[in-house]
Coordinates of C-alpha atoms in Angstrom, one line a residue:
X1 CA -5.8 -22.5 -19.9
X2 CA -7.7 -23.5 -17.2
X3 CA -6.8 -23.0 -13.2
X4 CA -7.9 -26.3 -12.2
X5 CA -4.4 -28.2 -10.6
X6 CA -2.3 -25.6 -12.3
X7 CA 1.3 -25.1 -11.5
X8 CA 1.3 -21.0 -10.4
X9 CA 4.2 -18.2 -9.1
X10 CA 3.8 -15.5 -7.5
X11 CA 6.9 -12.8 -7.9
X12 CA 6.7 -10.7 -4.6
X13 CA 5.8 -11.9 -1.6
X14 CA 4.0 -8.8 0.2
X15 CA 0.3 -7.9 1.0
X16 CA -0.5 -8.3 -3.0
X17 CA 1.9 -11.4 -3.2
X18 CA 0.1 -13.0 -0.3
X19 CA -3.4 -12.1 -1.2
X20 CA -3.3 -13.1 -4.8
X21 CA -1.8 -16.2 -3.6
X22 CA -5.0 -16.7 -1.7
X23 CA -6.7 -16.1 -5.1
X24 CA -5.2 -18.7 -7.2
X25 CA -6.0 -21.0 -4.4
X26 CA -9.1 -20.3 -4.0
X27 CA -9.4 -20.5 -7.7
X28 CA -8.0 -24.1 -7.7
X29 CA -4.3 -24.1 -8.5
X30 CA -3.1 -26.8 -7.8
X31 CA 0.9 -25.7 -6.1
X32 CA 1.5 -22.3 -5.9
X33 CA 5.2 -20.8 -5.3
X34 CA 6.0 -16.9 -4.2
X35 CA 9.4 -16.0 -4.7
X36 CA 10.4 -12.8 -2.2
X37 CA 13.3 -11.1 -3.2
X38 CA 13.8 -9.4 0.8
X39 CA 15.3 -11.9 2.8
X40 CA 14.4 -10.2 6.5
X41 CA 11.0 -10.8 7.7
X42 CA 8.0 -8.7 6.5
X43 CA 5.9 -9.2 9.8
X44 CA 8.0 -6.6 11.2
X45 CA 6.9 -4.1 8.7
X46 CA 5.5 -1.6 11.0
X47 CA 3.8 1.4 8.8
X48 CA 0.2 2.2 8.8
X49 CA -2.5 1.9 6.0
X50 CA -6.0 2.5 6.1
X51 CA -9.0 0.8 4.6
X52 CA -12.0 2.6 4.2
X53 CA -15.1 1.3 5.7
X54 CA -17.6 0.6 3.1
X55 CA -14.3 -1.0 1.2
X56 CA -13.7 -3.4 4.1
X57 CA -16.8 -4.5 3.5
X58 CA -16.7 -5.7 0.2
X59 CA -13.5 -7.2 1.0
X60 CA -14.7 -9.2 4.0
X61 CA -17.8 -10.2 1.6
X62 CA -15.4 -11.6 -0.3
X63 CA -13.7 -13.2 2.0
X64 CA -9.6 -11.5 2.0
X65 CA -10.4 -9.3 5.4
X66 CA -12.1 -10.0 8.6
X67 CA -12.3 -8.5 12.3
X68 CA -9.4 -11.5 13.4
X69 CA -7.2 -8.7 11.7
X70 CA -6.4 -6.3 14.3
X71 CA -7.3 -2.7 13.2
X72 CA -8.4 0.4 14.8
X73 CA -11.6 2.4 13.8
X74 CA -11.2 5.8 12.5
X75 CA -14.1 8.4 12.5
X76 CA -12.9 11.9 12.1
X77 CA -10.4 14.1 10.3
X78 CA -9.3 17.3 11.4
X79 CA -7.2 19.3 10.2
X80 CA -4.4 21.8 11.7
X81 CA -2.2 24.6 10.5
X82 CA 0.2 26.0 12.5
X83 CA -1.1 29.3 15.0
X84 CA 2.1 30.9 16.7
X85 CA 2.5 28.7 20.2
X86 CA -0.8 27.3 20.6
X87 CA 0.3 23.4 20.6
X88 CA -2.1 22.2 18.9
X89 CA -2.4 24.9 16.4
X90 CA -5.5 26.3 14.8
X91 CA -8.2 23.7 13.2
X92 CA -9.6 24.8 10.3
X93 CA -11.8 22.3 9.4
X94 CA -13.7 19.1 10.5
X95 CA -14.6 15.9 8.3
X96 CA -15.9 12.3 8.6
X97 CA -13.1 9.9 7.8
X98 CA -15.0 6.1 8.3
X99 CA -12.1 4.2 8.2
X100 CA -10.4 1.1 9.6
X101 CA -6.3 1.7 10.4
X102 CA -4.1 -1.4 10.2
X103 CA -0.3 -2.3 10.6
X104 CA 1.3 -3.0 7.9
X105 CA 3.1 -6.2 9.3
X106 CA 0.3 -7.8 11.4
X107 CA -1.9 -7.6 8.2
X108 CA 0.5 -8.9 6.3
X109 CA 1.0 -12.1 8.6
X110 CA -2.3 -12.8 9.2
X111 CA -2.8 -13.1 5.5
X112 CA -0.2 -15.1 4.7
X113 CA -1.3 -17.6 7.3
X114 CA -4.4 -17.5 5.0
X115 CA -2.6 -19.2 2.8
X116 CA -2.7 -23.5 2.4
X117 CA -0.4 -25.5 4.4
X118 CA 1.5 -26.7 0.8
X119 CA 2.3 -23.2 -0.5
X120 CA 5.6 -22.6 -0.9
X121 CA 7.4 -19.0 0.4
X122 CA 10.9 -18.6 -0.9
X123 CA 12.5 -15.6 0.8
X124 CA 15.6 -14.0 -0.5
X125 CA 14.5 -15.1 -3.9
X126 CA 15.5 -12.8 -6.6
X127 CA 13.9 -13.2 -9.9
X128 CA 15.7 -11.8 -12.9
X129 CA 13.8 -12.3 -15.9
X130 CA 10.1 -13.3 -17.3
X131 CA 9.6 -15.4 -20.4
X132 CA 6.3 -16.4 -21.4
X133 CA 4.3 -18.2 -24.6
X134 CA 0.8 -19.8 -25.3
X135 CA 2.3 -22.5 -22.9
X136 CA 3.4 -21.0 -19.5
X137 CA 5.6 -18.8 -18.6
X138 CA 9.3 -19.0 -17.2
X139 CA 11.2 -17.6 -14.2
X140 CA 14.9 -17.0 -14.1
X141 CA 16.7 -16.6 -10.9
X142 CA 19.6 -14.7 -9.8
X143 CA 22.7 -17.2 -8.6
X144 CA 23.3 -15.6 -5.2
X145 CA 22.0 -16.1 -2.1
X146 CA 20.7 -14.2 1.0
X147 CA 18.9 -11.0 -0.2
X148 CA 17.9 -11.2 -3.5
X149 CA 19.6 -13.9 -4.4
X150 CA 17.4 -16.9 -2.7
X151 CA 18.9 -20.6 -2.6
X152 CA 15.8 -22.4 -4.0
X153 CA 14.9 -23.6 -0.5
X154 CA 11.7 -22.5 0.9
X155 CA 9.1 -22.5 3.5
X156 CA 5.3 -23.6 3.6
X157 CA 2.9 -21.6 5.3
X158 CA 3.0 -24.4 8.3
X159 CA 7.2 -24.4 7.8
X160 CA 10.1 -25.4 6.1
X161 CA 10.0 -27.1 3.1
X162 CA 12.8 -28.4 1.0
X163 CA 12.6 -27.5 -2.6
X164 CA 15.5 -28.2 -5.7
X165 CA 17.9 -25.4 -5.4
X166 CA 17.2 -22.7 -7.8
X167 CA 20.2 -20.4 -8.1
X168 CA 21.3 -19.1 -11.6
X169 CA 18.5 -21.8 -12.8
X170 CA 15.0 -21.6 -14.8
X171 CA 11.7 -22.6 -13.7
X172 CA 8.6 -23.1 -15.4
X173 CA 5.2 -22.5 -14.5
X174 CA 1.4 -22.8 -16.2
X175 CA 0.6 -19.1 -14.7
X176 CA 2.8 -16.1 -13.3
X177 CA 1.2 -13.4 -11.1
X178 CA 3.5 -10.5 -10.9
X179 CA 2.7 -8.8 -7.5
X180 CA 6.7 -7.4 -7.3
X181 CA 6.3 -3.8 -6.9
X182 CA 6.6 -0.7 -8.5
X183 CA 9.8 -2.1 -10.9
X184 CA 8.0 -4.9 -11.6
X185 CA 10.1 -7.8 -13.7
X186 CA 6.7 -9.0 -14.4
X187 CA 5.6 -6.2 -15.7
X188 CA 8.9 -5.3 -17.8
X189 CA 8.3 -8.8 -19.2
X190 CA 4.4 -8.1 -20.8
X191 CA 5.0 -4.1 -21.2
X192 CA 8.6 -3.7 -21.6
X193 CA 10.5 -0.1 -21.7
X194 CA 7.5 1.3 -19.8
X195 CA 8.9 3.4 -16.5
X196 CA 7.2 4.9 -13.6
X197 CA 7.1 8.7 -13.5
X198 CA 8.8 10.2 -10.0
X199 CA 6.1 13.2 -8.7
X200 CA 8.9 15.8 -7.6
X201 CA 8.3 14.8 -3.7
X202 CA 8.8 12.5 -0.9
X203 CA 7.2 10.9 2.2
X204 CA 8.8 10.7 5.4
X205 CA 7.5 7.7 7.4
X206 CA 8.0 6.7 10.8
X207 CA 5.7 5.2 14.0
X208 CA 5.7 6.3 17.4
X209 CA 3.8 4.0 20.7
X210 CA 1.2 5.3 22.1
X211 CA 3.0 5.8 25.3
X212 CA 5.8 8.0 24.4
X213 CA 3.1 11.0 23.6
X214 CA 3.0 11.7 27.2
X215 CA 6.7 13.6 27.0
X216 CA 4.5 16.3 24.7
X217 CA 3.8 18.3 27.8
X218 CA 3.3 21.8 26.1
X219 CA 2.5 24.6 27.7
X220 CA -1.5 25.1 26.7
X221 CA -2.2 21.6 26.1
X222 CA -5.6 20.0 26.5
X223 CA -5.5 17.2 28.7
X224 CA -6.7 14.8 25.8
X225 CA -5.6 16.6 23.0
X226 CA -6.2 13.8 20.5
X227 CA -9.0 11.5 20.4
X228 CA -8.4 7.6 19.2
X229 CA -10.7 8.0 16.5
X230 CA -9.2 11.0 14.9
X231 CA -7.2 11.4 11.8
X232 CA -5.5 14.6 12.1
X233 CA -4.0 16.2 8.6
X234 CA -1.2 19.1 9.8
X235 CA -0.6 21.8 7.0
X236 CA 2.2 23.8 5.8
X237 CA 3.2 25.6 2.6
X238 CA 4.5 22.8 0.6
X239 CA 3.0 19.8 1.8
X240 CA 1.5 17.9 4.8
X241 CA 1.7 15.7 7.7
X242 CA -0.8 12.3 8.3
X243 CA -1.5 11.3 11.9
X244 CA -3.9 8.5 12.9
X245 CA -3.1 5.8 15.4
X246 CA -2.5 1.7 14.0
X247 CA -2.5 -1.5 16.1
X248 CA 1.2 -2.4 16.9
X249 CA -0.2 -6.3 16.8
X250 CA 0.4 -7.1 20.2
X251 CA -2.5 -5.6 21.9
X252 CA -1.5 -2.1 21.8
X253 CA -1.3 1.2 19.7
X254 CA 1.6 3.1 17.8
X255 CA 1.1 6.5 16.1
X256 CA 1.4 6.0 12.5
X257 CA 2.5 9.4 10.6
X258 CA 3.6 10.2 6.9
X259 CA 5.0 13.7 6.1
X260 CA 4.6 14.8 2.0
X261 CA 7.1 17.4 0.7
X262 CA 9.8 18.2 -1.7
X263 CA 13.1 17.6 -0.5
X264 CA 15.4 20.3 -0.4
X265 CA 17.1 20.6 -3.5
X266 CA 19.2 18.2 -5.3
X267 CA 19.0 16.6 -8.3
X268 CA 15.4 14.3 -8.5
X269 CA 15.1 10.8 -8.5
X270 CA 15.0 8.3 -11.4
X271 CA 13.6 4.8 -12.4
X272 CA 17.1 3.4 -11.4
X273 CA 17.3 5.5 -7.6
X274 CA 16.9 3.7 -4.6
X275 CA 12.9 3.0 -3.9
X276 CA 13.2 4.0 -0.5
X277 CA 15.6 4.8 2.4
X278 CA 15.3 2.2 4.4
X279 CA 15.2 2.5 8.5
X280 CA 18.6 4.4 9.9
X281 CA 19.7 5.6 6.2
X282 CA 18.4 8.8 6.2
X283 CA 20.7 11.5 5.0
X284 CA 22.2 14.4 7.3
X285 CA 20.3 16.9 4.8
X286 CA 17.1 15.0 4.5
X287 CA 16.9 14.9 8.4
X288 CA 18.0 18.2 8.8
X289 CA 15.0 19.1 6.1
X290 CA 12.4 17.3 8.4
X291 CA 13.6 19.1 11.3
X292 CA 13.3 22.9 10.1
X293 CA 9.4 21.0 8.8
X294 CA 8.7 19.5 12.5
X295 CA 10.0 22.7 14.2
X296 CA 8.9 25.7 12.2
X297 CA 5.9 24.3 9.7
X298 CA 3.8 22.5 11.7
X299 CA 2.1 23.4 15.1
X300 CA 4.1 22.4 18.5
X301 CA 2.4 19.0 19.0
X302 CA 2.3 17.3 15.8
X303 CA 5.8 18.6 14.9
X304 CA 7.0 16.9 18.8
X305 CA 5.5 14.1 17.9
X306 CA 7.2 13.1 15.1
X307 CA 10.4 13.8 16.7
X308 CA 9.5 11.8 19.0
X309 CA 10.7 9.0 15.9
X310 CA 14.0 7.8 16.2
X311 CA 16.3 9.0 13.2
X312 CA 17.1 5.5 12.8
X313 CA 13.8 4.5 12.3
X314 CA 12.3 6.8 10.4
X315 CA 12.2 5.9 6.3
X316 CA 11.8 7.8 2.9
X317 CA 9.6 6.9 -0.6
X318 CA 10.0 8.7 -3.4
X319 CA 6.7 9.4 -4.9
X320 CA 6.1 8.0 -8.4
X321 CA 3.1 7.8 -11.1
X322 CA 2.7 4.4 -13.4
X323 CA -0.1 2.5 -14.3
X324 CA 0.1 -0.8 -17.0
X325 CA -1.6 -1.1 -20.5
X326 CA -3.1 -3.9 -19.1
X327 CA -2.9 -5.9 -16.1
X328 CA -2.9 -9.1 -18.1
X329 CA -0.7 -10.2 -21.0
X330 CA -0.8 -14.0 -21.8
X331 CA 0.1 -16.3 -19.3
X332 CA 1.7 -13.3 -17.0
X333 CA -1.0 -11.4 -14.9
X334 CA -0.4 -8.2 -12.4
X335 CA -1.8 -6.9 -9.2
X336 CA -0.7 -4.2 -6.5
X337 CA 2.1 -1.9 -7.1
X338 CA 3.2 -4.0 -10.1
X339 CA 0.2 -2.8 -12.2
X340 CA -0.2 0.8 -10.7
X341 CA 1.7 3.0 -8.7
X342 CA -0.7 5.2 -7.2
X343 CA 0.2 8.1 -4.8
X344 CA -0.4 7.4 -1.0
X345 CA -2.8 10.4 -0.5
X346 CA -5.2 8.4 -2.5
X347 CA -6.2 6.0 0.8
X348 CA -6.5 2.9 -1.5
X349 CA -3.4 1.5 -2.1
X350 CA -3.7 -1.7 0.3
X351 CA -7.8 -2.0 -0.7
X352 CA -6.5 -2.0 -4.3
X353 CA -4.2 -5.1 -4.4
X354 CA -7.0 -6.6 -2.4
X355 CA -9.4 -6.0 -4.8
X356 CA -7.0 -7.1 -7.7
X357 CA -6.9 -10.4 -5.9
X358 CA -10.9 -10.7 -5.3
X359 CA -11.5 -10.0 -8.8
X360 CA -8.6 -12.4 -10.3
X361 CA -10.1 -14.8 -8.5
X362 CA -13.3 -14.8 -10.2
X363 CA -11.5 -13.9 -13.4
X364 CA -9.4 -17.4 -13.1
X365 CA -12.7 -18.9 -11.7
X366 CA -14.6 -17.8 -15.4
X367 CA -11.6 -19.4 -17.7
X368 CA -13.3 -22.5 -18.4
X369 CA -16.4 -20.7 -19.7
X370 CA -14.7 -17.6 -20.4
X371 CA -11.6 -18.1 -22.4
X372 CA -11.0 -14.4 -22.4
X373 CA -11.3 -13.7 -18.4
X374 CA -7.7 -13.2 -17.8
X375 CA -8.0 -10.5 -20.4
X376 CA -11.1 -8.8 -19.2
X377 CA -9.4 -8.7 -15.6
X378 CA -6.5 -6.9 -16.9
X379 CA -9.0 -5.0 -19.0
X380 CA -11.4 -3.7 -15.6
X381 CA -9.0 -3.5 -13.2
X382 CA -6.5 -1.1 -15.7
X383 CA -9.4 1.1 -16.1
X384 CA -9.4 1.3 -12.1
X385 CA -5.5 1.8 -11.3
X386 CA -5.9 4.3 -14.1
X387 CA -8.5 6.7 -12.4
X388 CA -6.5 6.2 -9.3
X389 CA -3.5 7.8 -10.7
X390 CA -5.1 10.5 -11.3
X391 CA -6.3 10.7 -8.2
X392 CA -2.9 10.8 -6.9
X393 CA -2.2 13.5 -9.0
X394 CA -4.7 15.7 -8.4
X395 CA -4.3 15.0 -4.7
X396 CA -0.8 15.9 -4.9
X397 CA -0.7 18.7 -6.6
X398 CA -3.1 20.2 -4.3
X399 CA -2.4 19.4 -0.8
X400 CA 1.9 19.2 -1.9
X401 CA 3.1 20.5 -4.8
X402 CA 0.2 24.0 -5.4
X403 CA -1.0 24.1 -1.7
X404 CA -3.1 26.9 -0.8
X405 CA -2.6 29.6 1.8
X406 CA -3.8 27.4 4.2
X407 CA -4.2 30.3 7.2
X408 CA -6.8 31.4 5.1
X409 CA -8.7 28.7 5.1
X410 CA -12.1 27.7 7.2
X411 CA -14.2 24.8 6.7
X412 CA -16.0 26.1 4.0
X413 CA -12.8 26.7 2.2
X414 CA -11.3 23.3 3.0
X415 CA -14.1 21.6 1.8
X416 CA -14.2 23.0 -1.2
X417 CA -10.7 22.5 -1.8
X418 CA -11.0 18.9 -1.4
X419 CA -14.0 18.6 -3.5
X420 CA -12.2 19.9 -6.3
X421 CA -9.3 17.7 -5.9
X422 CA -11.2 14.5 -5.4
X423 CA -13.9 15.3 -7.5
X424 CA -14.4 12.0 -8.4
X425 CA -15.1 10.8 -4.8
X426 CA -13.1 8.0 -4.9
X427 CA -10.9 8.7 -2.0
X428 CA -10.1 5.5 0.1
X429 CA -10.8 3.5 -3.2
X430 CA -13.3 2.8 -5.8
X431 CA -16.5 0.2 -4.6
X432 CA -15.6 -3.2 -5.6
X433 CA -16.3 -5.0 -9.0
X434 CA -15.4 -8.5 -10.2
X435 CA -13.9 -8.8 -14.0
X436 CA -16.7 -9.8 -16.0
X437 CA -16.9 -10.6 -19.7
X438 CA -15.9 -7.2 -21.8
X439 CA -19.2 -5.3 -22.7
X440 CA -21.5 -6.4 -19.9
X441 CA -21.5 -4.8 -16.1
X442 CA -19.3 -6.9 -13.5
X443 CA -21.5 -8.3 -10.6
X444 CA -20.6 -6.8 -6.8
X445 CA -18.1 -8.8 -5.3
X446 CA -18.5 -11.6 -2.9
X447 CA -21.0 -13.1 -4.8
X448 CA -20.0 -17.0 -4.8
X449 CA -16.5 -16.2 -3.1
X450 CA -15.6 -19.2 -1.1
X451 CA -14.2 -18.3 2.4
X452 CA -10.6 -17.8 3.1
X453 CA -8.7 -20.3 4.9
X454 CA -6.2 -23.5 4.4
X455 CA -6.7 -26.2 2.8
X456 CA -8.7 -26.8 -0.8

């Protein structure tokens, strides 16, 4: 096949939908179509995620990130276990932590309006099966409308646009780029009967603005007892809490925390349980679970502040394992979540769609010369989710599920704890390579990478 003018979907409509979006443009699709299953709006998505510095790089090399995007630098980690009543706790250890914090929302937007004027956003778009052959590929829809069901309309990245309604109906397109998340259709199409793994744990997720940390008036407190460019890590048998501050998007700053631990008892979660609670749908025992964690695990400070949450905004993710095959199978291709499901603690889930989408852009770039690009995309970046996984894992089962006694700890003893867990360095993400032909080294990214913006 060849990308020139072609006829391209996008299942999922999030920061991999958006951004591989920008790929296939770039690449020179010709219309390009991503169907959203959610139905509210995305830009008010307000979780944090982190990029890591010499990552941002690449990816503003290559054109997907730039300074318009607000973010926040990030210098330092420290790290806190609880001390008795000191507020802030004991810190037991010190490390840099060079990277750039977003919101999850504002990023979101900005690259969406990335996207050209003629692309098509269907929200509310549920898709319900994949077909494929040598030909194209096929979407079926769901018939209902509103959430997941989707009416066919849609709206370009300038506004409204009418489409053919699509309900219960079949569509067909040269290329499909599945970007829909950890239960992937896409993916269940090209590898099916393949399941992510749940880890045995959850994050708790919530925001706080910056102004409501002035009601932490402990006893003992240091009149600036946390710097802007800190990243603080508070520990506790069982798991841990991560603190670091985001861009709300409007000029200001939220704290952005994410608490790992098991929940307290019941039976776990399975391919078919919910893939999160969603804002104000937290349980009485979950909440209650957090509580006893905020008030007698972590020190005084930290465990205020993320009370300071409303329950009905906090939200819960099961942790799960899965990484494709492949990322490519004929005429249906994966990025993000849809292609690996790697833990949080990793720091490189964002940088890792983006990099999906830099690299299938030169990979649909190469398919005139290269016949086999799509292939050696899938190939490449597999190889990458893969180590990332088990980066997760061994993450996890260190600073979660096996933690140490972490009051005996001191820097020397952190450190080497986290060496052995990430002893592959590749924390925050793995440096940037474009899918080149199989056998022969990939060239760094950015190398030829036209900028971002609309229009073709």
């Amino acid at each position: 096949m060849t990308i020139e003018g072609a006829d391209v979907a996008v299942v999922g409509g999030s920061i991999a939908g958006c951004a591989t979006a920008l790929a296939a443009h770039r690449a020179g699709a010709g219309r390009i179509t991503l169907h959203e299953r959610t139905a509210g709006l995305l830009a008010d998505r307000g979780v944090g995620l982190v990029v890591h510095d010499a990552r941002y790089a690449e990816l503003a090399a290559a054109g997907y990130l730039d300074t318009a995007m607000p973010w926040a630098q990030l210098t330092t980690r420290r790290w806190y276990v609880r001390d008795g009543a000191a507020p802030l706790g004991r810190q037991i250890a010190v490390q840099p932590f060079p990277f750039r914090s977003y919101c999850w929302g504002p990023l979101w937007r900005e690259l969406r309006q990335r996207l050209p004027q003629d692309t098509v956003f269907r929200p509310g778009t549920r898709v319900t099966a994949v077909g494929s052959d040598a030909d194209g590929a096929v979407l079926r829809f769901d018939g209902g409308n509103g959430e997941g069901g989707g009416d066919g309309g849609g709206e370009t990245a300038g506004g409204p646009r009418d489409r053919a309604g699509t309900g219960g109906r079949t569509e067909r397109f040269d290329l499909v780029i599945g970007a829909d998340g950890y239960r992937s259709v896409v993916r269940d199409a090209a590898f099916p009967g393949v399941r992510p793994d749940y880890a045995g744990y959850l994050a708790w997720r919530g925001t706080v603005p910056a102004d409501r940390l002035a009601a932490l008036d402990l006893p003992g407190l240091p009149s600036e007892p946390w710097a802007q460019e800190d990243c603080v890590y508070g520990v506790f048998p069982g798991g841990h809490v991560i603190i670091y501050r985001i861009p709300d998007g409007h000029g200001g700053r939220r704290a952005n925390w994410v608490l790992y631990t098991a929940p307290p008892g019941g039976p776990a979660p399975g391919h078919d349980a919910p893939a999160g609670l969603p804002p104000g749908a937290l349980t009485d025992a979950l909440y209650a679970h957090l509580r006893y964690v905020t008030g007698e695990l972590l020190p005084p400070y930290w465990g205020g502040l993320l009370e300071l949450t409303d329950r009905q905004d906090l939200f819960l993710q099961p942790m799960y394992d899965y990484t494709a095959p492949r990322y490519a199978a004929g005429r249906l291709v994966l990025a993000g979540d849809a292609a690996t499901v790697a833990r949080p603690h990793t720091g490189g889930g964002a940088v890792k769609a983006l990099q999906d989408a830099v690299a299938l852009e030169a990979a649909l770039r190469a398919l005139p010369e290269r016949p086999g690009a799509l292939e050696a995309y899938g190939t490449e970046r597999g190889r990458t989710g893969r180590s990332m996984v088990e980066l997760g894992r061994r993450l996890g089962r260190a600073f979660v599920q096996d933690t140490p006694d972490w009051r005996t700890l001191d820097q020397a003893g952190l450190e080497a704890a986290w060496a052995a867990a990430d002893g592959s360095g590749a924390f925050g993400g793995r440096e940037l390579k474009e899918a080149g032909p199989a056998g022969k080294e990939a060239e760094p990214a950015g190398k030829g990478a036209r900028p971002a913006g609309p229009g073709r």
